[in-house]
PDB file of C-alpha atoms in Angstrom:
ATOM      1  CA  MET H   1      14.210   1.572  -2.598  1.00 91.00           C
ATOM      2  CA  SER H   2      14.043  -2.152  -2.950  1.00 94.00           C
ATOM      3  CA  ALA H   3      10.941  -4.238  -2.328  1.00 94.00           C
ATOM      4  CA  HIS H   4      12.702  -5.618   0.751  1.00 94.00           C
ATOM      5  CA  THR H   5      13.117  -2.078   2.138  1.00 94.00           C
ATOM      6  CA  ILE H   6       9.438  -1.312   1.563  1.00 95.00           C
ATOM      7  CA  PHE H   7       8.501  -4.554   3.322  1.00 94.00           C
ATOM      8  CA  GLU H   8      10.716  -3.741   6.289  1.00 92.00           C
ATOM      9  CA  HIS H   9      10.072  -0.011   6.686  1.00 92.00           C
ATOM     10  CA  ALA H  10       6.932   1.286   4.959  1.00 94.00           C
ATOM     11  CA  PRO H  11       3.978   1.594   7.336  1.00 94.00           C
ATOM     12  CA  ILE H  12       0.610   0.081   6.498  1.00 95.00           C
ATOM     13  CA  GLY H  13      -1.422   2.867   4.895  1.00 96.00           C
ATOM     14  CA  ALA H  14       1.512   4.490   3.090  1.00 96.00           C
ATOM     15  CA  ILE H  15       1.229   5.439  -0.580  1.00 97.00           C
ATOM     16  CA  VAL H  16       4.014   3.603  -2.427  1.00 97.00           C
ATOM     17  CA  ALA H  17       5.044   4.056  -6.062  1.00 97.00           C
ATOM     18  CA  TRP H  18       6.826   1.425  -8.145  1.00 97.00           C
ATOM     19  CA  SER H  19       8.746   1.671 -11.381  1.00 96.00           C
ATOM     20  CA  ASN H  20      10.755  -0.442 -13.766  1.00 95.00           C
ATOM     21  CA  GLY H  21      12.957   2.555 -14.609  1.00 93.00           C
ATOM     22  CA  THR H  22      12.011   2.804 -18.283  1.00 94.00           C
ATOM     23  CA  GLN H  23      10.576   5.823 -20.085  1.00 95.00           C
ATOM     24  CA  ARG H  24       6.843   6.038 -20.712  1.00 95.00           C
ATOM     25  CA  PRO H  25       6.039   4.991 -24.285  1.00 93.00           C
ATOM     26  CA  PRO H  26       3.983   7.311 -26.499  1.00 93.00           C
ATOM     27  CA  GLU H  27       0.167   7.088 -26.299  1.00 93.00           C
ATOM     28  CA  ARG H  28      -0.016   5.636 -29.822  1.00 94.00           C
ATOM     29  CA  ARG H  29       1.866   2.508 -28.661  1.00 93.00           C
ATOM     30  CA  SER H  30      -1.097   1.144 -26.701  1.00 92.00           C
ATOM     31  CA  ARG H  31       0.307  -2.337 -25.945  1.00 94.00           C
ATOM     32  CA  LYS H  32       3.680  -1.036 -24.795  1.00 94.00           C
ATOM     33  CA  LEU H  33       1.963   1.692 -22.789  1.00 94.00           C
ATOM     34  CA  ALA H  34      -0.302  -0.851 -21.058  1.00 92.00           C
ATOM     35  CA  ALA H  35       2.714  -3.005 -20.159  1.00 93.00           C
ATOM     36  CA  TRP H  36       4.586   0.067 -18.922  1.00 94.00           C
ATOM     37  CA  LYS H  37       1.636   1.141 -16.734  1.00 92.00           C
ATOM     38  CA  ASN H  38       1.632  -2.332 -15.173  1.00 90.00           C
ATOM     39  CA  ASP H  39       5.207  -1.809 -13.912  1.00 93.00           C
ATOM     40  CA  ASN H  40       4.930   1.925 -13.189  1.00 96.00           C
ATOM     41  CA  SER H  41       2.143   2.911 -10.831  1.00 95.00           C
ATOM     42  CA  GLN H  42       1.340   3.536  -7.191  1.00 97.00           C
ATOM     43  CA  GLY H  43      -1.051   2.376  -4.506  1.00 97.00           C
ATOM     44  CA  ARG H  44      -1.718   2.185  -0.788  1.00 97.00           C
ATOM     45  CA  LEU H  45       0.121  -0.472   1.225  1.00 97.00           C
ATOM     46  CA  ILE H  46      -2.632  -2.614   2.774  1.00 96.00           C
ATOM     47  CA  SER H  47      -0.850  -5.706   4.083  1.00 95.00           C
ATOM     48  CA  LYS H  48       2.395  -7.561   4.565  1.00 94.00           C
ATOM     49  CA  GLN H  49       2.605 -11.352   4.457  1.00 91.00           C
ATOM     50  CA  GLY H  50       5.303 -13.715   5.662  1.00 85.00           C
ATOM     51  CA  GLY H  51       8.608 -12.262   6.572  1.00 64.00           C
ATOM     52  CA  HIS H  52       9.891 -14.645   9.227  1.00 54.00           C
ATOM     53  CA  ASP H  53      12.608 -15.900   6.868  1.00 52.00           C
ATOM     54  CA  ILE H  54      13.001 -12.677   4.910  1.00 48.00           C
ATOM     55  CA  GLY H  55      16.544 -13.529   3.815  1.00 50.00           C
ATOM     56  CA  LYS H  56      15.304 -16.521   1.853  1.00 50.00           C
ATOM     57  CA  LEU H  57      13.743 -16.194  -1.582  1.00 50.00           C
ATOM     58  CA  GLY H  58      10.004 -15.867  -1.309  1.00 54.00           C
ATOM     59  CA  GLY H  59      10.333 -14.969   2.367  1.00 77.00           C
ATOM     60  CA  GLY H  60       7.732 -12.226   2.270  1.00 92.00           C
ATOM     61  CA  SER H  61       5.430 -10.119   0.188  1.00 95.00           C
ATOM     62  CA  PHE H  62       3.270  -7.039   0.462  1.00 96.00           C
ATOM     63  CA  THR H  63      -0.013  -6.044  -1.124  1.00 96.00           C
ATOM     64  CA  MET H  64      -0.969  -2.683  -2.565  1.00 96.00           C
ATOM     65  CA  HIS H  65      -4.459  -1.346  -3.243  1.00 95.00           C
ATOM     66  CA  GLU H  66      -4.009   0.198  -6.676  1.00 94.00           C
ATOM     67  CA  ALA H  67      -7.514   1.220  -7.781  1.00 90.00           C
ATOM     68  CA  ASP H  68     -11.276   0.809  -7.487  1.00 87.00           C
ATOM     69  CA  PHE H  69     -13.646   0.686 -10.440  1.00 91.00           C
ATOM     70  CA  GLY H  70     -17.385   1.110 -10.252  1.00 88.00           C
ATOM     71  CA  GLY H  71     -20.147   3.658 -10.232  1.00 82.00           C
ATOM     72  CA  GLY H  72     -21.025   6.002  -7.398  1.00 76.00           C
ATOM     73  CA  VAL H  73     -20.635   4.312  -4.031  1.00 76.00           C
ATOM     74  CA  VAL H  74     -20.601   0.780  -5.493  1.00 83.00           C
ATOM     75  CA  VAL H  75     -17.170  -0.729  -6.094  1.00 82.00           C
ATOM     76  CA  ALA H  76     -17.410  -3.364  -8.818  1.00 89.00           C
ATOM     77  CA  ILE H  77     -13.714  -4.185  -9.125  1.00 92.00           C
ATOM     78  CA  ARG H  78     -10.914  -3.608  -6.624  1.00 90.00           C
ATOM     79  CA  VAL H  79      -7.376  -3.862  -7.992  1.00 91.00           C
ATOM     80  CA  HIS H  80      -4.722  -5.214  -5.614  1.00 93.00           C
ATOM     81  CA  ARG H  81      -1.111  -5.928  -6.518  1.00 94.00           C
ATOM     82  CA  THR H  82       1.138  -8.210  -4.510  1.00 95.00           C
ATOM     83  CA  PHE H  83       4.921  -7.950  -4.757  1.00 95.00           C
ATOM     84  CA  SER H  84       7.508 -10.347  -3.381  1.00 95.00           C
ATOM     85  CA  VAL H  85      10.442  -8.941  -1.441  1.00 94.00           C
ATOM     86  CA  GLY H  86      12.606 -10.138  -4.339  1.00 93.00           C
ATOM     87  CA  SER H  87      10.877  -7.933  -6.922  1.00 93.00           C
ATOM     88  CA  ARG H  88      13.293  -6.131  -9.240  1.00 94.00           C
ATOM     89  CA  LEU H  89      11.091  -3.044  -9.461  1.00 96.00           C
ATOM     90  CA  CYS H  90      12.156   0.189  -7.738  1.00 96.00           C
ATOM     91  CA  PHE H  91       9.857   1.467  -4.999  1.00 97.00           C
ATOM     92  CA  ALA H  92       9.439   4.809  -3.252  1.00 96.00           C
ATOM     93  CA  ILE H  93       7.303   5.928  -0.338  1.00 96.00           C
ATOM     94  CA  VAL H  94       5.270   8.819  -1.707  1.00 96.00           C
ATOM     95  CA  GLU H  95       3.260   9.575   1.417  1.00 95.00           C
ATOM     96  CA  ARG H  96       3.076   8.193   4.927  1.00 95.00           C
ATOM     97  CA  PRO H  97      -0.203   8.072   6.833  1.00 95.00           C
ATOM     98  CA  PRO H  98      -0.571  11.352   8.740  1.00 94.00           C
ATOM     99  CA  ILE H  99      -0.240  11.504  12.515  1.00 95.00           C
ATOM    100  CA  GLY H 100      -3.670  11.120  14.086  1.00 94.00           C
ATOM    101  CA  SER H 101      -5.133   9.172  11.179  1.00 96.00           C
ATOM    102  CA  VAL H 102      -6.670   5.822  12.038  1.00 96.00           C
ATOM    103  CA  ARG H 103      -6.148   2.561  10.185  1.00 96.00           C
ATOM    104  CA  VAL H 104      -9.204   0.304  10.057  1.00 95.00           C
ATOM    105  CA  LEU H 105      -7.847  -3.236   9.850  1.00 95.00           C
ATOM    106  CA  ASP H 106      -9.974  -6.302   9.085  1.00 92.00           C
ATOM    107  CA  GLY H 107      -8.722  -8.062  12.211  1.00 89.00           C
ATOM    108  CA  ALA H 108      -5.886  -8.303  14.687  1.00 88.00           C
ATOM    109  CA  GLY H 109      -2.441  -9.767  14.174  1.00 84.00           C
ATOM    110  CA  ASP H 110       0.266  -9.880  11.539  1.00 80.00           C
ATOM    111  CA  HIS H 111      -2.083 -10.945   8.738  1.00 83.00           C
ATOM    112  CA  ALA H 112      -4.514  -8.042   9.143  1.00 90.00           C
ATOM    113  CA  GLU H 113      -5.371  -6.052   6.033  1.00 94.00           C
ATOM    114  CA  LEU H 114      -6.101  -2.337   5.847  1.00 96.00           C
ATOM    115  CA  VAL H 115      -9.684  -1.771   4.724  1.00 94.00           C
ATOM    116  CA  HIS H 116      -9.843   2.001   5.302  1.00 94.00           C
ATOM    117  CA  LEU H 117      -7.636   4.886   6.394  1.00 96.00           C
ATOM    118  CA  ALA H 118      -9.631   7.557   8.218  1.00 96.00           C
ATOM    119  CA  PRO H 119      -8.416  11.060   9.087  1.00 96.00           C
ATOM    120  CA  HIS H 120      -9.326  10.602  12.783  1.00 96.00           C
ATOM    121  CA  ARG H 121     -10.956   8.142  15.200  1.00 96.00           C
ATOM    122  CA  ALA H 122     -14.499   9.558  14.897  1.00 96.00           C
ATOM    123  CA  ALA H 123     -14.364   9.215  11.096  1.00 96.00           C
ATOM    124  CA  ALA H 124     -13.047   5.647  11.447  1.00 95.00           C
ATOM    125  CA  GLU H 125     -15.869   4.717  13.813  1.00 94.00           C
ATOM    126  CA  GLN H 126     -18.454   6.298  11.510  1.00 94.00           C
ATOM    127  CA  TRP H 127     -17.022   4.454   8.476  1.00 93.00           C
ATOM    128  CA  LEU H 128     -17.022   1.213  10.429  1.00 92.00           C
ATOM    129  CA  SER H 129     -20.677   1.650  11.463  1.00 92.00           C
ATOM    130  CA  GLN H 130     -21.627   2.061   7.791  1.00 90.00           C
ATOM    131  CA  HIS H 131     -19.483  -0.744   6.379  1.00 87.00           C
ATOM    132  CA  GLY H 132     -19.612  -3.339   9.152  1.00 81.00           C
ATOM    133  CA  HIS H 133     -16.437  -5.320   9.667  1.00 86.00           C
ATOM    134  CA  PRO H 134     -17.236  -7.335  12.818  1.00 87.00           C
ATOM    135  CA  LYS H 135     -13.617  -8.171  13.690  1.00 90.00           C
ATOM    136  CA  ALA H 136     -12.206  -4.754  12.763  1.00 93.00           C
ATOM    137  CA  VAL H 137      -9.389  -3.210  14.767  1.00 93.00           C
ATOM    138  CA  LEU H 138      -8.675   0.527  14.897  1.00 94.00           C
ATOM    139  CA  ASP H 139      -4.990   1.480  14.887  1.00 94.00           C
ATOM    140  CA  GLU H 140      -4.062   5.142  15.312  1.00 95.00           C
ATOM    141  CA  VAL H 141      -0.954   6.542  13.628  1.00 94.00           C
ATOM    142  CA  THR H 142       0.991   8.073  16.503  1.00 91.00           C
ATOM    143  CA  ALA H 143       3.638  10.759  16.726  1.00 87.00           C
ATOM    144  CA  ASP H 144       5.968   8.103  18.186  1.00 82.00           C
ATOM    145  CA  GLU H 145       5.634   6.056  14.977  1.00 76.00           C
ATOM    146  CA  ALA H 146       6.427   9.089  12.806  1.00 65.00           C
ATOM    147  CA  ALA H 147       9.336  10.081  15.065  1.00 66.00           C
ATOM    148  CA  ALA H 148      10.817   6.572  14.875  1.00 60.00           C
ATOM    149  CA  ASP H 149      10.676   6.777  11.077  1.00 59.00           C
ATOM    150  CA  ALA H 150      12.479  10.126  11.099  1.00 56.00           C
ATOM    151  CA  ILE H 151      15.144   8.982  13.570  1.00 52.00           C
ATOM    152  CA  GLU H 152      15.791   5.810  11.601  1.00 53.00           C
ATOM    153  CA  GLY H 153      15.923   7.699   8.295  1.00 55.00           C
ATOM    154  CA  ARG H 154      12.629   6.388   6.930  1.00 52.00           C
ATOM    155  CA  THR H 155      10.892   9.693   6.211  1.00 52.00           C
ATOM    156  CA  ALA H 156       8.896   9.926   2.974  1.00 50.00           C
ATOM    157  CA  ALA H 157      11.040   9.743  -0.117  1.00 46.00           C
TER     158      ALA H 157
END
């Protein structure tokens, strides 16, 4: 799939993989392997930005949460990657958020960012009470959303 297709059709909370289509270099080629890993990974779709003039270059982008680094419950570094809709990488939806799961967004509106994906509403409320996002919005993944994806041919790749 193209970056544009991911922007248009992947739901917030989906696991998305990206690739440049090249073979993984051997472990002994550490620089080439590091560059390859940069263009061949996966993460959770946490936000979409822009998009009103999607046909124009630079008309939109999306951000992926790729990894967290730290010790125990403390996250020292959070790795996010942002891709423009014009990216030449190939993308694939690996997993959609399950029906009944609840997205915890940092606010309302088009610019909201996913801060947590809980398996159900009670877990989302418990997470929210422990992590405190005062403007958080809970958004449940519904069967209607999953059905619309299936009808429109957007089921997980």
